[in-house]
One Martini backbone bead per residue (centre of mass of N, CA, C, O) as a GRO file, in nm:
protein
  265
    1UNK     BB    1   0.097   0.033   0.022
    2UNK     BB    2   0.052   0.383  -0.011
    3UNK     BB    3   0.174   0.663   0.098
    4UNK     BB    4   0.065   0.978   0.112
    5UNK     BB    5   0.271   1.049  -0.030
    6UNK     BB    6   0.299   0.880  -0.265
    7UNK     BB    7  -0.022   0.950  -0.360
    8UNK     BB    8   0.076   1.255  -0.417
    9UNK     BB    9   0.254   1.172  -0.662
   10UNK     BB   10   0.068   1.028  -0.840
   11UNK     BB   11  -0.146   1.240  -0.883
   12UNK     BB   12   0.022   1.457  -0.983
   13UNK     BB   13   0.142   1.268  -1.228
   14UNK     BB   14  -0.137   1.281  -1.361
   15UNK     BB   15  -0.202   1.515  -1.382
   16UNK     BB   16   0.024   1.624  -1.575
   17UNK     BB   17  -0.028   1.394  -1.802
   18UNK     BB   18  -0.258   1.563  -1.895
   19UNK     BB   19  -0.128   1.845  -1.936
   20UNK     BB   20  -0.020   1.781  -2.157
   21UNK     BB   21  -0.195   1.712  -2.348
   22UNK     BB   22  -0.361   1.966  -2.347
   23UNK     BB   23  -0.127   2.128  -2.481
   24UNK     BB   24  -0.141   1.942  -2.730
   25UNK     BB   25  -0.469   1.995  -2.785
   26UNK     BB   26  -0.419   2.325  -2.803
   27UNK     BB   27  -0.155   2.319  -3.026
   28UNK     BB   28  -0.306   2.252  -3.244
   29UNK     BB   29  -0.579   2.394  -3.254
   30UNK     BB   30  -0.458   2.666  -3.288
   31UNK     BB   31  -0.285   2.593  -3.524
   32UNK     BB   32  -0.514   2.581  -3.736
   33UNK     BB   33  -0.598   2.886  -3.700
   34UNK     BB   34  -0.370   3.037  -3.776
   35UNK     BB   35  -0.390   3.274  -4.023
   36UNK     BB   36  -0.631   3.276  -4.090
   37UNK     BB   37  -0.992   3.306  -4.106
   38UNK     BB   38  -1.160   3.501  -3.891
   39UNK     BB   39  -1.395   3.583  -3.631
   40UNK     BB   40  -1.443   3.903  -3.494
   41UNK     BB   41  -1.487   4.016  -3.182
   42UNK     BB   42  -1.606   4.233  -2.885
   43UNK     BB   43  -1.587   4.324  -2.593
   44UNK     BB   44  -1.656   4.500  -2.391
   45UNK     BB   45  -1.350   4.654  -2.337
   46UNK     BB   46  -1.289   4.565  -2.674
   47UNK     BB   47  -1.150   4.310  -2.670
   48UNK     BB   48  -1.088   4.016  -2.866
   49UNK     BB   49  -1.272   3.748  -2.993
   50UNK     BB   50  -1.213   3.440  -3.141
   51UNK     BB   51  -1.263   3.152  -3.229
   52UNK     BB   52  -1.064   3.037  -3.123
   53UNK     BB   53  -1.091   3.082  -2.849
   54UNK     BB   54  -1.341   2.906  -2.807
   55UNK     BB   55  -1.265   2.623  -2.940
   56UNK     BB   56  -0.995   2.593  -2.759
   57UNK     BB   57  -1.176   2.583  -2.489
   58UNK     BB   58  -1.363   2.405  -2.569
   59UNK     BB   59  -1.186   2.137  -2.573
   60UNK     BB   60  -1.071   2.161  -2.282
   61UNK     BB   61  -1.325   2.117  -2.154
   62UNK     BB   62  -1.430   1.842  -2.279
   63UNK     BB   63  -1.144   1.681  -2.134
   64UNK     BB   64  -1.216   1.790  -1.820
   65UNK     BB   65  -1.484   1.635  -1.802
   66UNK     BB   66  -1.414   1.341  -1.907
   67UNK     BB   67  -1.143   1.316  -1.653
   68UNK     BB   68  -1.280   1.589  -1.457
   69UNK     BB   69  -1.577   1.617  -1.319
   70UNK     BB   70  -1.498   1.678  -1.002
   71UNK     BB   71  -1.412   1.973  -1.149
   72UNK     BB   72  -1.313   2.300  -1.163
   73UNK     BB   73  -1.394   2.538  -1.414
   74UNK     BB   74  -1.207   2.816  -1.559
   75UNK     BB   75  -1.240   3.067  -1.799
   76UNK     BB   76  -1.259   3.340  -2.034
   77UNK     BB   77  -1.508   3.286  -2.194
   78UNK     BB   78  -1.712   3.072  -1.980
   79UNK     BB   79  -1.619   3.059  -1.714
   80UNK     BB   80  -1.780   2.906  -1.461
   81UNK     BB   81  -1.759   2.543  -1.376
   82UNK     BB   82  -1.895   2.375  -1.100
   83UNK     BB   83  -1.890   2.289  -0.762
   84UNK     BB   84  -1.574   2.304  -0.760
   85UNK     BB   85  -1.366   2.510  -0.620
   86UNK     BB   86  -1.088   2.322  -0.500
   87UNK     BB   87  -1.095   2.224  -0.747
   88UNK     BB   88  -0.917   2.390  -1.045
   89UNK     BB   89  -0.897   2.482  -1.337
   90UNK     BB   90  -0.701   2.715  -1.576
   91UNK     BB   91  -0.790   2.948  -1.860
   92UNK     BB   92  -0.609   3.046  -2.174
   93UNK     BB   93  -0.657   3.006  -2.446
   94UNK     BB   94  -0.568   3.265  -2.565
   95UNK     BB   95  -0.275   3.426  -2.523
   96UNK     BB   96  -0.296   3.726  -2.757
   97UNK     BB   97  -0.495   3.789  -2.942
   98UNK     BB   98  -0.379   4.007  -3.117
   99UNK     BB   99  -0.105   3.851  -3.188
  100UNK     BB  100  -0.283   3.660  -3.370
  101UNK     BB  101  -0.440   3.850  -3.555
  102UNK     BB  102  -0.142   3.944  -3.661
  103UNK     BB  103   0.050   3.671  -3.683
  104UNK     BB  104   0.191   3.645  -3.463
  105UNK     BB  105   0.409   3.396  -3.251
  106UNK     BB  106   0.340   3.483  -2.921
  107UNK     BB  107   0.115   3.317  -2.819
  108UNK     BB  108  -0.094   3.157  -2.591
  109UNK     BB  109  -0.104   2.864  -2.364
  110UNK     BB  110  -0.314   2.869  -2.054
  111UNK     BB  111  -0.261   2.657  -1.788
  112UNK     BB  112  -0.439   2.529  -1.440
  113UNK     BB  113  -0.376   2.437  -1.133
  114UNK     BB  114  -0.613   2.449  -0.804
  115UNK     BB  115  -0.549   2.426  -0.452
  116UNK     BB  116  -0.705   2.662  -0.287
  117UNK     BB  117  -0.601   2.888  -0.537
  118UNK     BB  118  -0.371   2.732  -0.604
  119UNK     BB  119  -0.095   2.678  -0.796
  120UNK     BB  120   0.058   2.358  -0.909
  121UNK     BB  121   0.008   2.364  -1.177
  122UNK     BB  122   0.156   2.473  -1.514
  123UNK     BB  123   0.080   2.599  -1.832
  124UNK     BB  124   0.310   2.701  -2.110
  125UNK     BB  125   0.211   2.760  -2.454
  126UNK     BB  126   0.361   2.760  -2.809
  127UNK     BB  127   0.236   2.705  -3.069
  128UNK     BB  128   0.389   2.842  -3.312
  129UNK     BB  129   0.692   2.731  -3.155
  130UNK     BB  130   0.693   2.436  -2.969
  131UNK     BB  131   0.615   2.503  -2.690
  132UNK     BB  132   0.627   2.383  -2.330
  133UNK     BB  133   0.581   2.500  -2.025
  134UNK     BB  134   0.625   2.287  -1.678
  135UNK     BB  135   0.503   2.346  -1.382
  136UNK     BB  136   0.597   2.215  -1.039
  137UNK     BB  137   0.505   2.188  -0.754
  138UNK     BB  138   0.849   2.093  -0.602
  139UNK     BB  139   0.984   1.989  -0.936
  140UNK     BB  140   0.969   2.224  -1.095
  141UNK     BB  141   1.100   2.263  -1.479
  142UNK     BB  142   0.986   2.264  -1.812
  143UNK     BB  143   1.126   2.241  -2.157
  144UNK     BB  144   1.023   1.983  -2.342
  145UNK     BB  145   1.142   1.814  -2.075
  146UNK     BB  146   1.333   2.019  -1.969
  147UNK     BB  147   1.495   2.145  -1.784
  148UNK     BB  148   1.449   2.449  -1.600
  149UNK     BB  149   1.589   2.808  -1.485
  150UNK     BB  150   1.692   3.040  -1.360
  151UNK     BB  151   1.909   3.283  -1.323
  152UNK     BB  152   2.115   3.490  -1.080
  153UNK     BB  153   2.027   3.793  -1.075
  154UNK     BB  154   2.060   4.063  -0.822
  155UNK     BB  155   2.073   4.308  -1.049
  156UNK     BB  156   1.905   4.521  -1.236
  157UNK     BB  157   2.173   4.680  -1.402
  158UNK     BB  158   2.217   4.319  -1.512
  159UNK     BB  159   1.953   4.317  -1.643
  160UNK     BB  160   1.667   4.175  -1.825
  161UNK     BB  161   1.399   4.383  -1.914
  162UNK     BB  162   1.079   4.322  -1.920
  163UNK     BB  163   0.762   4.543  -2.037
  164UNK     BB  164   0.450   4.500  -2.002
  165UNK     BB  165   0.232   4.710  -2.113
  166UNK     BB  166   0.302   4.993  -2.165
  167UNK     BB  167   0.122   5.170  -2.270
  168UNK     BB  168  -0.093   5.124  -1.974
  169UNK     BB  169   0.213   5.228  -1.786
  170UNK     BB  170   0.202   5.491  -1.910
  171UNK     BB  171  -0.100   5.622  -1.885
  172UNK     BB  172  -0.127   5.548  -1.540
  173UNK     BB  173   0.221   5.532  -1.509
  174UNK     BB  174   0.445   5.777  -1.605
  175UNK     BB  175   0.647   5.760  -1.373
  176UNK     BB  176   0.734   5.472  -1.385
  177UNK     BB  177   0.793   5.481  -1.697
  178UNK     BB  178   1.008   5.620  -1.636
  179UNK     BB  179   1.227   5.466  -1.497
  180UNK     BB  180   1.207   5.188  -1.665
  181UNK     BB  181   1.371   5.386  -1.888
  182UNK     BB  182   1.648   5.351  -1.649
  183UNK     BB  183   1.627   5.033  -1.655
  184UNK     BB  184   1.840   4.795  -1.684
  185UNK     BB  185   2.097   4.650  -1.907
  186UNK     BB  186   1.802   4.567  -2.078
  187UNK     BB  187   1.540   4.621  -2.250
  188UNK     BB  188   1.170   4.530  -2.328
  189UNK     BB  189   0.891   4.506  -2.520
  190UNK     BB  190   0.580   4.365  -2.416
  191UNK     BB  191   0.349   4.039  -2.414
  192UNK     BB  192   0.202   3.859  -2.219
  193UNK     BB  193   0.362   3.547  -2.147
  194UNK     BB  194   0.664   3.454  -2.268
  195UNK     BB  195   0.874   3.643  -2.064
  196UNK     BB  196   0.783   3.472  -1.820
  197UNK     BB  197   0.909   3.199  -1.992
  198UNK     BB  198   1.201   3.306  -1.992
  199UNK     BB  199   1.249   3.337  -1.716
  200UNK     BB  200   1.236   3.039  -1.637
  201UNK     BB  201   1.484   3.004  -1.870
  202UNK     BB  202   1.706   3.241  -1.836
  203UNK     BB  203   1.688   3.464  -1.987
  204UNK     BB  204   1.526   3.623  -1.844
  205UNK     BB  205   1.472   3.824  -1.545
  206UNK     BB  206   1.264   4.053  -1.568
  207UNK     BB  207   0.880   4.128  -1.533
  208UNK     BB  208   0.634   4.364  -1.596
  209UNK     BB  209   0.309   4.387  -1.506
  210UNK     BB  210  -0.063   4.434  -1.652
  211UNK     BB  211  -0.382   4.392  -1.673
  212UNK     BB  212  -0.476   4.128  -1.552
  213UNK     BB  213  -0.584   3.807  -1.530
  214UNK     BB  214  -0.568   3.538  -1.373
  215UNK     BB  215  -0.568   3.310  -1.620
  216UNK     BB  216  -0.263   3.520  -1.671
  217UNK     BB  217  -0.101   3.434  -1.375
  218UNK     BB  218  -0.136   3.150  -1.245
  219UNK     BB  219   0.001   2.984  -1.413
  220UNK     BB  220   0.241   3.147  -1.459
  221UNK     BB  221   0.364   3.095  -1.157
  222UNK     BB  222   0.399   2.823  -1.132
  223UNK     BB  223   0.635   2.825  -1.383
  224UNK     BB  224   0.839   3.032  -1.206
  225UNK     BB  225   0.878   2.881  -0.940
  226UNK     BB  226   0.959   2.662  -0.995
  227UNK     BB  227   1.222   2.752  -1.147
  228UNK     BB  228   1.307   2.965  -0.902
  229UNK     BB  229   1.106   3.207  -0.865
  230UNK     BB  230   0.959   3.546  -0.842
  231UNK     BB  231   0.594   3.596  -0.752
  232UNK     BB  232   0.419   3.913  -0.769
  233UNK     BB  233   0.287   4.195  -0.671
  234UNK     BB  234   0.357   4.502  -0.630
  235UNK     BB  235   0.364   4.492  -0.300
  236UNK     BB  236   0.464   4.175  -0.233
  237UNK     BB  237   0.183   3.983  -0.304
  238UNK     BB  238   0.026   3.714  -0.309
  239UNK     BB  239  -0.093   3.521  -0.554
  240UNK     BB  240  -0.457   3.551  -0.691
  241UNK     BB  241  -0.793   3.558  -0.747
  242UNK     BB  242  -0.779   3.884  -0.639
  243UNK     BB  243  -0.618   3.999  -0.759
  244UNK     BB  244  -0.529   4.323  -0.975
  245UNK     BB  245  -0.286   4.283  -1.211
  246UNK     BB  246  -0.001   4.322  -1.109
  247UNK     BB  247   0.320   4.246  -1.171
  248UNK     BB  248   0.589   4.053  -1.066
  249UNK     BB  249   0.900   3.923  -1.176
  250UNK     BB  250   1.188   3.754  -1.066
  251UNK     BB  251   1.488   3.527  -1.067
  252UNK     BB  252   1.480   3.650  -0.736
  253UNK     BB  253   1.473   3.787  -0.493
  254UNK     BB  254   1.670   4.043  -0.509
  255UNK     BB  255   1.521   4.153  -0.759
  256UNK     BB  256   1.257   4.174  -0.638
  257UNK     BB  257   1.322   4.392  -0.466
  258UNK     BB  258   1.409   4.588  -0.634
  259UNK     BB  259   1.155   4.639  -0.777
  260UNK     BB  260   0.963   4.701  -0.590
  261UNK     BB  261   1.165   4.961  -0.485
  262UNK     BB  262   1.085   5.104  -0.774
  263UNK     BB  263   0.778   5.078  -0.772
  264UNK     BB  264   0.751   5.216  -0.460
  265UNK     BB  265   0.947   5.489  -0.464
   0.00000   0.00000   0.00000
């Protein structure tokens, strides 16, 4: 007989085995739709949502309803499924509609599981250049199979900052985007889940992200933290379902301290 530790790994270990396949599952389906001809919608917000986003959804759900009936499903597309609210799927069928509908190939596929809101694996899929990353809360993180760790750089002025939504962060806090345009020994604009899963593989150290949904930083949590990586909100709170959608991820402790106090000095 199996004790309770051995049972809690064997367990993890099923999930993981689903959520690969899953990830194998969304990136196909994503890339089937990729650069062809889209039918767009906008939400309320303006926000734009393709045949893709519901599609890849749709399939995802149906594969956790068949395989995972009494957990919860949370997806961007169509909300909350399920009585479960303890163990909970968590889905971001594309991340990075803008990205997809221009022909981009840095769109991502974000699955999370979460265990009483906190996710314990996470997955960033790259459907358009076939990488996987993912992490496993205890276990470390994996691109395509290889682990993988973050940086070991400890000072912002010798780090790669990725700014993420910048337009959002010059427009509402254009004193911090002053900051940030002096900040890291090279920085780059961008969007997404990409910078995040490149910090969780040692190419970036930080990156200041801006207006996310659970969805979009859940999952991507658990595989900065696998990696060995420090994820948390502006303030320097554990993110969680309630959290603001402002985040800062970053290589080490000391770079995330520093950031923290570069962003609230």
């Amino acid at each position: 007989m199996l004790n309770s530790g051995s049972s809690q790994s064997v367990d993890m270990a099923y999930l993981v085995s689903h959520a690969k396949k899953i990830a194998e599952l969304a990136n196909k389906a994503a890339r089937e739709y990729f650069r062809g001809r889209l039918g767009v919608e906008f939400k309320a917000d303006e926000s734009p949502v393709t045949q893709a986003d519901k599609g890849v959804e749709a399939e995802v759900r149906a594969y956790l309803a068949k395989h995972f009936p009494d957990h919860g499903i949370f997806g961007e597309e169509h909300g909350f499924e399920g009585q479960n609210r303890r163990e909970v799927w968590i889905i971001d069928p594309i991340d990075g509609t803008r990205s997809f509908l221009s022909g981009h190939p840095l769109f991502g596929f974000l699955l999370g599981h979460l265990m009483d809101g906190k996710p314990d694996i996470g997955v960033i899929g790259m459907p358009a250049i076939n990488e996987v990353f993912i992490g496993v809360s205890g276990q470390g993180a994996t691109l395509n199979g290889n682990k993988i760790e973050t940086s070991n750089k400890t000072r912002l002025d010798q780090s790669i900052l990725f700014v993420n939504e910048g337009d959002k962060i010059y427009r509402d806090h254009p004193a911090l985007f002053a900051k940030l345009m002096q900040s890291g020994q090279t920085r780059r604009f961008a969007y997404d889940c990409y910078p995040h899963a490149l910090l969780a593989a040692g190419h970036v150290d930080a990156v200041i992200d801006y207006d996310l949904q659970p969805y979009d930083f859940l999952p991507v949590l658990a595989v900065v933290e696998a990696a060995g990586g420090v994820m948390t909100d502006w303030g320097g709170k554990s993110l969680d379902l309630q959290s603001d959608g402002r985040v800062i991820s970053a290589a080490t402790p000391e770079l995330h301290a520093e950031m923290l106090e570069m962003v609230n000095g």
